[in-house]
mmCIF file of C-alpha atoms in Angstrom:
data_model
loop_
_atom_site.group_PDB
_atom_site.id
_atom_site.type_symbol
_atom_site.label_atom_id
_atom_site.label_comp_id
_atom_site.label_asym_id
_atom_site.label_seq_id
_atom_site.Cartn_x
_atom_site.Cartn_y
_atom_site.Cartn_z
ATOM 1 C CA MET A 1 176.838 160.102 243.933
ATOM 2 C CA SER A 2 177.234 162.696 241.181
ATOM 3 C CA ASP A 3 179.071 165.940 241.798
ATOM 4 C CA PRO A 4 176.392 168.686 242.052
ATOM 5 C CA SER A 5 178.587 170.918 239.879
ATOM 6 C CA ASP A 6 178.191 168.404 237.008
ATOM 7 C CA ILE A 7 174.400 168.743 237.035
ATOM 8 C CA PRO A 8 173.099 171.344 234.536
ATOM 9 C CA ASP A 9 171.446 174.278 236.282
ATOM 10 C CA GLU A 10 168.052 174.500 234.601
ATOM 11 C CA GLY A 11 166.389 176.528 237.350
ATOM 12 C CA PRO A 12 165.893 180.288 237.571
ATOM 13 C CA LEU A 13 168.930 182.428 236.809
ATOM 14 C CA ARG A 14 170.675 184.187 239.659
ATOM 15 C CA LEU A 15 171.302 187.887 239.180
ATOM 16 C CA ASP A 16 175.042 187.257 239.132
ATOM 17 C CA SER A 17 174.688 184.749 236.277
ATOM 18 C CA PRO A 18 176.114 185.764 232.877
ATOM 19 C CA GLY A 19 173.641 187.531 230.634
ATOM 20 C CA VAL A 20 171.344 188.886 233.353
ATOM 21 C CA PRO A 21 170.977 192.636 232.718
ATOM 22 C CA GLU A 22 171.754 195.152 235.424
ATOM 23 C CA VAL A 23 169.326 197.843 236.506
ATOM 24 C CA THR A 24 170.617 201.268 235.513
ATOM 25 C CA GLY A 25 169.484 204.777 236.303
ATOM 26 C CA ARG A 26 166.703 205.839 238.643
ATOM 27 C CA PRO A 27 163.593 203.640 238.501
ATOM 28 C CA MET A 28 161.526 206.063 240.582
ATOM 29 C CA ASP A 29 162.604 209.327 238.945
ATOM 30 C CA HIS A 30 160.016 211.851 240.082
ATOM 31 C CA LYS A 31 159.934 215.583 239.531
ATOM 32 C CA ALA A 32 162.303 217.765 241.504
ATOM 33 C CA GLN A 33 161.039 220.111 244.186
ATOM 34 C CA PRO A 34 161.903 223.792 244.705
ATOM 35 C CA ARG A 35 165.192 224.459 246.470
ATOM 36 C CA GLN A 36 164.698 225.862 249.961
ATOM 37 C CA SER A 37 167.954 227.109 251.444
ATOM 38 C CA LYS A 38 166.322 228.076 254.753
ATOM 39 C CA LYS A 39 165.295 224.494 255.527
ATOM 40 C CA GLU A 40 167.441 221.743 257.034
ATOM 41 C CA LYS A 41 170.529 220.845 255.014
ATOM 42 C CA ILE A 42 170.224 217.156 255.900
ATOM 43 C CA PRO A 43 167.580 215.383 253.756
ATOM 44 C CA ALA A 44 164.585 214.339 255.813
ATOM 45 C CA ARG A 45 162.274 211.404 255.169
ATOM 46 C CA GLN A 46 158.769 212.497 254.234
ATOM 47 C CA ALA A 47 155.493 210.671 254.765
ATOM 48 C CA ASN A 48 155.297 209.864 251.033
ATOM 49 C CA GLY A 49 158.363 207.609 251.211
ATOM 50 C CA TYR A 50 160.927 210.070 249.836
ATOM 51 C CA TYR A 51 163.852 211.972 251.289
ATOM 52 C CA ALA A 52 163.709 215.674 250.403
ATOM 53 C CA ASP A 53 167.070 217.273 249.657
ATOM 54 C CA HIS A 54 166.182 220.952 250.028
ATOM 55 C CA VAL A 55 169.647 222.082 248.921
ATOM 56 C CA THR A 56 169.560 220.418 245.481
ATOM 57 C CA GLY A 57 165.780 220.108 245.102
ATOM 58 C CA ASP A 58 166.118 216.360 244.574
ATOM 59 C CA ARG A 59 163.673 213.739 245.882
ATOM 60 C CA LEU A 60 165.111 210.321 246.631
ATOM 61 C CA ARG A 61 163.133 207.156 247.347
ATOM 62 C CA SER A 62 163.594 205.771 250.867
ATOM 63 C CA VAL A 63 165.518 202.481 251.069
ATOM 64 C CA THR A 64 163.008 201.017 253.531
ATOM 65 C CA THR A 65 160.116 202.106 251.292
ATOM 66 C CA ILE A 66 161.785 200.379 248.345
ATOM 67 C CA LEU A 67 162.153 197.158 250.323
ATOM 68 C CA GLY A 68 158.571 197.425 251.560
ATOM 69 C CA GLY A 69 157.252 197.625 248.010
ATOM 70 C CA GLY A 70 159.845 195.473 246.276
ATOM 71 C CA VAL A 71 160.389 192.421 248.512
ATOM 72 C CA PRO A 72 157.471 190.049 249.293
ATOM 73 C CA LYS A 73 156.843 189.450 253.011
ATOM 74 C CA PRO A 74 154.127 186.749 253.166
ATOM 75 C CA ALA A 75 154.898 185.941 256.810
ATOM 76 C CA LEU A 76 154.048 189.521 257.764
ATOM 77 C CA MET A 77 150.423 188.988 256.765
ATOM 78 C CA PHE A 78 150.071 185.988 259.090
ATOM 79 C CA TRP A 79 151.873 187.796 261.910
ATOM 80 C CA SER A 80 149.505 190.754 261.563
ATOM 81 C CA ALA A 81 146.472 188.451 261.597
ATOM 82 C CA LYS A 82 147.764 186.588 264.668
ATOM 83 C CA THR A 83 148.506 189.832 266.513
ATOM 84 C CA CYS A 84 145.013 191.201 265.847
ATOM 85 C CA THR A 85 143.416 187.871 266.801
ATOM 86 C CA ASP A 86 145.332 187.737 270.091
ATOM 87 C CA CYS A 87 144.284 191.305 270.819
ATOM 88 C CA ALA A 88 140.625 190.444 270.232
ATOM 89 C CA ILE A 89 140.830 187.400 272.526
ATOM 90 C CA GLU A 90 142.530 189.420 275.271
ATOM 91 C CA HIS A 91 139.714 191.992 275.098
ATOM 92 C CA LEU A 92 136.838 189.548 274.654
ATOM 93 C CA PRO A 93 134.821 190.921 277.623
ATOM 94 C CA ALA A 94 135.018 194.422 276.155
ATOM 95 C CA LEU A 95 133.893 193.068 272.774
ATOM 96 C CA VAL A 96 130.897 191.348 274.351
ATOM 97 C CA ALA A 97 129.960 194.490 276.273
ATOM 98 C CA ALA A 98 130.249 196.618 273.118
ATOM 99 C CA SER A 99 128.248 194.194 270.956
ATOM 100 C CA ARG A 100 124.978 195.908 271.928
ATOM 101 C CA HIS A 101 126.308 199.370 271.085
ATOM 102 C CA PRO A 102 127.190 199.737 267.375
ATOM 103 C CA GLU A 103 129.287 202.891 267.817
ATOM 104 C CA GLN A 104 131.364 201.414 270.637
ATOM 105 C CA LEU A 105 131.765 198.174 268.705
ATOM 106 C CA ALA A 106 132.965 200.018 265.584
ATOM 107 C CA GLU A 107 135.499 201.978 267.645
ATOM 108 C CA LEU A 108 136.783 198.840 269.385
ATOM 109 C CA ARG A 109 136.942 196.940 266.111
ATOM 110 C CA SER A 110 139.035 199.719 264.561
ATOM 111 C CA TRP A 111 141.368 199.655 267.584
ATOM 112 C CA ILE A 112 141.828 195.874 267.317
ATOM 113 C CA LEU A 113 142.558 196.138 263.594
ATOM 114 C CA ARG A 114 145.499 198.426 264.429
ATOM 115 C CA ALA A 115 147.026 196.010 266.962
ATOM 116 C CA HIS A 116 149.850 194.996 264.621
ATOM 117 C CA THR A 117 150.763 198.647 264.040
ATOM 118 C CA ARG A 118 150.941 199.318 267.772
ATOM 119 C CA LYS A 119 153.073 196.208 268.216
ATOM 120 C CA LYS A 120 155.620 197.465 265.679
ATOM 121 C CA GLU A 121 155.749 200.836 267.409
ATOM 122 C CA GLU A 122 156.233 199.343 270.897
ATOM 123 C CA ARG A 123 159.979 198.967 270.380
ATOM 124 C CA ALA A 124 160.598 202.444 268.970
ATOM 125 C CA GLU A 125 161.845 203.468 272.407
ATOM 126 C CA VAL A 126 164.396 200.624 272.344
ATOM 127 C CA GLY A 127 165.819 201.787 269.031
ATOM 128 C CA SER A 128 165.994 205.324 270.389
ATOM 129 C CA LEU A 129 167.776 204.029 273.496
ATOM 130 C CA VAL A 130 170.417 202.208 271.423
ATOM 131 C CA HIS A 131 171.090 205.274 269.285
ATOM 132 C CA GLN A 132 171.364 207.587 272.282
ATOM 133 C CA VAL A 133 173.788 205.230 274.016
ATOM 134 C CA ILE A 134 175.936 205.130 270.860
ATOM 135 C CA GLU A 135 175.726 208.927 270.618
ATOM 136 C CA SER A 136 176.958 209.190 274.195
ATOM 137 C CA ARG A 137 179.941 207.010 273.274
ATOM 138 C CA LEU A 138 180.748 209.081 270.182
ATOM 139 C CA LEU A 139 180.461 212.405 272.024
ATOM 140 C CA GLY A 140 181.932 211.279 275.345
ATOM 141 C CA THR A 141 178.841 212.273 277.304
ATOM 142 C CA PRO A 142 177.020 210.413 280.130
ATOM 143 C CA LEU A 143 174.383 207.813 279.339
ATOM 144 C CA PRO A 144 170.853 209.219 278.998
ATOM 145 C CA GLN A 145 168.505 208.943 281.962
ATOM 146 C CA THR A 146 165.276 209.108 279.969
ATOM 147 C CA ILE A 147 164.173 208.428 276.394
ATOM 148 C CA THR A 148 161.404 210.415 274.731
ATOM 149 C CA VAL A 149 159.523 208.953 271.760
ATOM 150 C CA GLY A 150 156.654 211.077 270.495
ATOM 151 C CA GLU A 151 154.832 212.324 273.564
ATOM 152 C CA THR A 152 155.977 209.495 275.858
ATOM 153 C CA THR A 153 159.032 209.626 278.119
ATOM 154 C CA TRP A 154 160.611 206.384 279.315
ATOM 155 C CA GLU A 155 162.922 205.894 282.265
ATOM 156 C CA VAL A 156 166.082 204.126 281.127
ATOM 157 C CA ASP A 157 166.141 202.070 284.328
ATOM 158 C CA GLY A 158 162.405 201.325 284.140
ATOM 159 C CA PRO A 159 161.007 197.817 283.562
ATOM 160 C CA GLU A 160 160.443 198.410 279.816
ATOM 161 C CA LEU A 161 163.992 199.451 278.917
ATOM 162 C CA ALA A 162 166.251 198.130 281.692
ATOM 163 C CA PRO A 163 166.586 194.571 280.238
ATOM 164 C CA PHE A 164 167.513 195.940 276.813
ATOM 165 C CA LEU A 165 170.076 198.359 278.264
ATOM 166 C CA GLU A 166 171.586 195.600 280.385
ATOM 167 C CA HIS A 167 172.159 193.370 277.371
ATOM 168 C CA PHE A 168 173.357 196.229 275.178
ATOM 169 C CA LEU A 169 175.975 197.171 277.765
ATOM 170 C CA ALA A 170 176.934 193.487 277.986
ATOM 171 C CA PHE A 171 177.413 193.511 274.209
ATOM 172 C CA GLU A 172 179.697 196.541 274.515
ATOM 173 C CA GLN A 173 181.624 194.884 277.336
ATOM 174 C CA GLU A 174 182.161 191.641 275.418
ATOM 175 C CA TRP A 175 182.796 193.016 271.923
ATOM 176 C CA ALA A 176 184.227 196.507 272.603
ATOM 177 C CA PRO A 177 182.842 198.058 269.395
ATOM 178 C CA ARG A 178 184.543 201.219 268.150
ATOM 179 C CA TRP A 179 181.566 203.302 267.047
ATOM 180 C CA THR A 180 182.316 205.509 264.041
ATOM 181 C CA ALA A 181 178.851 206.838 263.055
ATOM 182 C CA SER A 182 175.235 206.674 264.183
ATOM 183 C CA GLU A 183 171.938 207.419 262.415
ATOM 184 C CA MET A 184 173.713 208.958 259.439
ATOM 185 C CA VAL A 185 171.677 209.942 256.367
ATOM 186 C CA VAL A 186 173.265 208.621 253.165
ATOM 187 C CA ALA A 187 172.247 208.720 249.515
ATOM 188 C CA ASN A 188 173.006 207.625 245.980
ATOM 189 C CA ALA A 189 171.397 210.192 243.689
ATOM 190 C CA ASP A 190 172.500 208.329 240.537
ATOM 191 C CA ASP A 191 170.491 205.272 241.607
ATOM 192 C CA GLY A 192 167.679 207.344 243.113
ATOM 193 C CA TRP A 193 167.567 206.444 246.809
ATOM 194 C CA ALA A 194 168.434 207.688 250.295
ATOM 195 C CA GLY A 195 168.254 206.239 253.782
ATOM 196 C CA THR A 196 169.436 206.427 257.375
ATOM 197 C CA LEU A 197 171.952 203.800 258.412
ATOM 198 C CA ASP A 198 171.853 202.559 261.996
ATOM 199 C CA TYR A 199 175.562 202.785 262.775
ATOM 200 C CA THR A 200 179.039 201.875 261.589
ATOM 201 C CA ILE A 201 181.783 200.155 263.577
ATOM 202 C CA GLY A 202 185.524 199.993 263.023
ATOM 203 C CA ALA A 203 186.608 196.641 261.578
ATOM 204 C CA ASP A 204 189.912 196.640 263.469
ATOM 205 C CA GLY A 205 188.501 195.297 266.734
ATOM 206 C CA ARG A 206 186.986 192.135 268.156
ATOM 207 C CA ILE A 207 184.002 192.104 265.773
ATOM 208 C CA GLY A 208 186.280 192.362 262.737
ATOM 209 C CA ASP A 209 188.533 189.657 264.190
ATOM 210 C CA ALA A 210 185.542 187.331 264.658
ATOM 211 C CA LEU A 211 184.378 187.937 261.080
ATOM 212 C CA ARG A 212 187.843 187.220 259.698
ATOM 213 C CA ALA A 213 188.084 184.077 261.848
ATOM 214 C CA ALA A 214 184.723 182.973 260.365
ATOM 215 C CA GLY A 215 186.149 183.279 256.853
ATOM 216 C CA TYR A 216 184.853 186.719 255.812
ATOM 217 C CA ASP A 217 187.171 189.007 253.864
ATOM 218 C CA VAL A 218 187.228 192.132 256.024
ATOM 219 C CA ASP A 219 189.861 194.845 255.688
ATOM 220 C CA PRO A 220 190.699 196.062 259.223
ATOM 221 C CA GLY A 221 191.210 199.563 257.847
ATOM 222 C CA ILE A 222 187.550 200.173 256.944
ATOM 223 C CA ASP A 223 184.216 200.196 258.754
ATOM 224 C CA LEU A 224 181.447 197.648 259.175
ATOM 225 C CA MET A 225 177.777 198.414 258.572
ATOM 226 C CA GLY A 226 175.621 197.607 261.581
ATOM 227 C CA ASP A 227 171.938 197.377 262.466
ATOM 228 C CA THR A 228 169.939 196.526 265.586
ATOM 229 C CA LYS A 229 166.808 194.386 265.532
ATOM 230 C CA THR A 230 164.625 194.215 268.624
ATOM 231 C CA GLY A 231 161.669 192.178 267.371
ATOM 232 C CA GLY A 232 160.967 188.478 267.118
ATOM 233 C CA ASP A 233 160.865 185.703 269.691
ATOM 234 C CA TRP A 234 164.034 184.561 271.414
ATOM 235 C CA ASP A 235 165.282 181.123 270.296
ATOM 236 C CA ARG A 236 162.560 180.787 267.660
ATOM 237 C CA ILE A 237 163.336 179.721 264.083
ATOM 238 C CA THR A 238 160.853 180.441 261.305
ATOM 239 C CA SER A 239 159.541 177.804 258.900
ATOM 240 C CA ALA A 240 162.002 179.181 256.334
ATOM 241 C CA GLY A 241 164.888 178.563 258.724
ATOM 242 C CA HIS A 242 165.539 182.212 259.656
ATOM 243 C CA VAL A 243 166.080 183.577 263.129
ATOM 244 C CA HIS A 244 162.768 185.087 264.178
ATOM 245 C CA GLY A 245 163.233 188.856 264.000
ATOM 246 C CA VAL A 246 166.412 188.801 261.875
ATOM 247 C CA TYR A 247 165.670 188.493 258.169
ATOM 248 C CA PRO A 248 167.779 188.505 254.972
ATOM 249 C CA GLU A 249 166.303 191.835 253.859
ATOM 250 C CA ALA A 250 168.776 193.379 256.313
ATOM 251 C CA GLY A 251 171.505 192.429 253.837
ATOM 252 C CA LEU A 252 169.738 194.263 251.010
ATOM 253 C CA GLN A 253 169.216 197.315 253.202
ATOM 254 C CA MET A 254 172.836 197.511 254.330
ATOM 255 C CA SER A 255 174.108 196.787 250.817
ATOM 256 C CA ALA A 256 172.337 199.935 249.682
ATOM 257 C CA TYR A 257 173.799 202.059 252.462
ATOM 258 C CA ARG A 258 177.199 200.646 251.634
ATOM 259 C CA ARG A 259 176.835 201.832 248.026
ATOM 260 C CA ALA A 260 175.906 205.379 249.030
ATOM 261 C CA LYS A 261 177.999 208.083 247.405
ATOM 262 C CA VAL A 262 177.370 210.867 249.914
ATOM 263 C CA ALA A 263 176.639 211.164 253.627
ATOM 264 C CA TRP A 264 175.582 214.047 255.832
ATOM 265 C CA LEU A 265 177.292 214.918 259.097
ATOM 266 C CA ARG A 266 175.339 216.297 262.028
ATOM 267 C CA ASP A 267 176.303 219.882 261.141
ATOM 268 C CA GLY A 268 174.692 219.460 257.722
ATOM 269 C CA SER A 269 177.950 219.176 255.796
ATOM 270 C CA ARG A 270 177.978 216.771 252.875
ATOM 271 C CA VAL A 271 180.881 214.293 252.703
ATOM 272 C CA PRO A 272 181.791 211.235 250.616
ATOM 273 C CA MET A 273 180.467 207.974 252.031
ATOM 274 C CA PRO A 274 183.298 206.195 253.898
ATOM 275 C CA PRO A 275 184.165 202.718 252.568
ATOM 276 C CA THR A 276 182.623 199.755 254.387
ATOM 277 C CA ALA A 277 183.086 195.994 254.133
ATOM 278 C CA GLN A 278 180.922 193.644 252.073
ATOM 279 C CA VAL A 279 179.737 192.033 255.287
ATOM 280 C CA GLY A 280 178.082 193.771 258.213
ATOM 281 C CA VAL A 281 176.506 192.755 261.505
ATOM 282 C CA VAL A 282 173.019 192.685 263.012
ATOM 283 C CA LEU A 283 172.683 192.936 266.771
ATOM 284 C CA HIS A 284 169.564 191.029 267.836
ATOM 285 C CA LEU A 285 168.676 192.679 271.126
ATOM 286 C CA ARG A 286 165.926 191.175 273.247
ATOM 287 C CA PRO A 287 164.943 191.186 276.953
ATOM 288 C CA GLU A 288 166.313 187.617 277.159
ATOM 289 C CA GLY A 289 169.768 188.511 275.824
ATOM 290 C CA TYR A 290 171.614 189.462 272.643
ATOM 291 C CA ARG A 291 173.261 187.773 269.693
ATOM 292 C CA LEU A 292 175.464 189.199 266.937
ATOM 293 C CA TYR A 293 174.955 187.886 263.404
ATOM 294 C CA PRO A 294 177.100 188.419 260.293
ATOM 295 C CA VAL A 295 175.147 189.713 257.283
ATOM 296 C CA ARG A 296 176.357 189.758 253.681
ATOM 297 C CA CYS A 297 175.812 193.200 252.167
ATOM 298 C CA GLY A 298 178.083 193.248 249.145
ATOM 299 C CA ASP A 299 177.774 193.876 245.434
ATOM 300 C CA THR A 300 175.624 190.786 244.778
ATOM 301 C CA GLU A 301 173.112 191.838 247.420
ATOM 302 C CA TYR A 302 173.056 195.324 245.943
ATOM 303 C CA ARG A 303 172.141 193.936 242.526
ATOM 304 C CA TYR A 304 169.121 192.274 244.119
ATOM 305 C CA PHE A 305 168.274 195.533 245.845
ATOM 306 C CA ARG A 306 168.319 197.301 242.469
ATOM 307 C CA HIS A 307 165.845 194.776 241.085
ATOM 308 C CA ALA A 308 163.687 195.323 244.178
ATOM 309 C CA GLN A 309 163.625 198.977 243.080
ATOM 310 C CA MET A 310 162.046 197.891 239.804
ATOM 311 C CA VAL A 311 159.392 195.845 241.607
ATOM 312 C CA ASP A 312 158.700 198.807 243.895
ATOM 313 C CA GLU A 313 158.246 201.034 240.851
ATOM 314 C CA TRP A 314 155.817 198.522 239.382
ATOM 315 C CA SER A 315 153.724 198.134 242.537
ATOM 316 C CA SER A 316 153.631 201.791 243.550
ATOM 317 C CA ARG A 317 153.532 203.640 240.223
ATOM 318 C CA ILE A 318 153.166 201.615 237.030
ATOM 319 C CA ALA A 319 150.464 199.298 238.407
ATOM 320 C CA SER A 320 148.600 202.201 240.006
ATOM 321 C CA ALA A 321 145.052 202.816 238.801
ATOM 322 C CA GLN A 322 145.950 206.527 238.809
ATOM 323 C CA ALA A 323 148.755 206.071 236.268
ATOM 324 C CA SER A 324 148.450 208.098 233.066
ATOM 325 C CA ASP A 325 148.385 204.870 231.067
ATOM 326 C CA PRO A 326 147.191 202.208 233.548
ATOM 327 C CA VAL A 327 147.978 198.547 232.988
ATOM 328 C CA ILE A 328 144.279 197.671 233.293
ATOM 329 C CA GLY A 329 142.285 199.891 230.965
ATOM 330 C CA ARG A 330 138.607 200.780 230.895
ATOM 331 C CA PRO A 331 136.103 197.994 230.186
ATOM 332 C CA LEU A 332 135.567 197.311 226.517
ATOM 333 C CA VAL A 333 132.212 197.833 224.835
ATOM 334 C CA PRO A 334 131.019 195.971 221.736
ATOM 335 C CA VAL A 335 131.035 197.881 218.455
ATOM 336 C CA ALA A 336 128.786 197.495 215.445
ATOM 337 C CA PRO A 337 130.272 195.314 212.643
ATOM 338 C CA ALA A 338 130.558 198.324 210.321
ATOM 339 C CA GLU A 339 132.619 200.166 212.948
ATOM 340 C CA ALA A 340 134.949 197.266 213.675
ATOM 341 C CA VAL A 341 138.581 197.813 212.782
ATOM 342 C CA ALA A 342 139.873 195.284 210.266
#
C-alpha cells in the first residue's frame, strides 16, 4: 500500500499551508463610543454582541458572537426542530383544547416555538453553580447554599443542582485543580474582540501531568484554559463522531482567549493576559457523571478563528440588506435602446 505522504494533496488547503494569507486587523471595526468614566471599568457584553470598554471608548466583538456568525452549526437546526416537536407532542392535549380558540392557539404556538431557547437556558443555573464554587475556592469562602439566575433562586442541594454539584466535587477530589482565575474578561483590541473565559487552572498538577502523559507539550509553569459544558446526552456520539455536547468550536473559543493581550481583574484593574498552554480542557458535567477532555487551542486554531471573524463580518454586516452598498442591489429595469450604455 502506498505511503499516504506520497499522495499529492489536491484537496482544499489548510490554513497552515504555505501561501494561505492571514487575516490582519479588525474585521468588525465599528465606530467608537463616548468614554464614560463613571461606568464600570470592566467591559460588559451588550445585547448587540459587543463588549463596551467605557474607559477607552472601544467596542469589541464578542468571541461567542463571532463563532455564532462565523462557524456553521447545521446540527443545531435539527436539534431545535426536535426540541420544539417534542414540546408540541408533550402538550398535545393543550394544543387540541386551544385549536378552537385562535388567540390561545397563537399564544401556545409561540410558546412551543421558543422551546429550544428555554432548553438552552435551563442549564444557566449549573454554569452559575460551577463559577460560584470556583470563586469560593479562590477566595477561601464556604460553598454557596443557593444560586440565583435572573429572578429564580435554586437550592444547591435541591434535585436540579445536587447531581451536578456531586460530580463537580468528585472532579475536584480526583483531579485537585489549582484554580487561578474564573469568569475573567479578556480582550485583543488589535484583532477586535473580547470575551469572558470560564476559568484557568495551573498546569503543574494532576491535569497537567495527564496532558503531558498523553503527549501534549504543556509547560508546568503556565496555566491551562478551561471550560465547562453541561449540555448533550451522556454516552452519545454524534454522526460526525463528536461527543454530544462537546464540540470542536470550544478549541476556537479558547484559542481566542489564549491570544488575549489584556485581562481585567475583579477590582477593574487592567493587566496583561497571563500565558496559557496551546491545549486546554473541557469538563463535561452531566447528572450522570463527568469527563475531562483535552482541547487543542493553539496558534493553528486561532488562525481558523480569525477566518471565522471574516465570515461573521460577511453574514452580519456585508451581506446585510441595510448595508450602504448591499451585495444584492435593486431590481433592474429595462432601458430604451437609445439610453443603453455602449
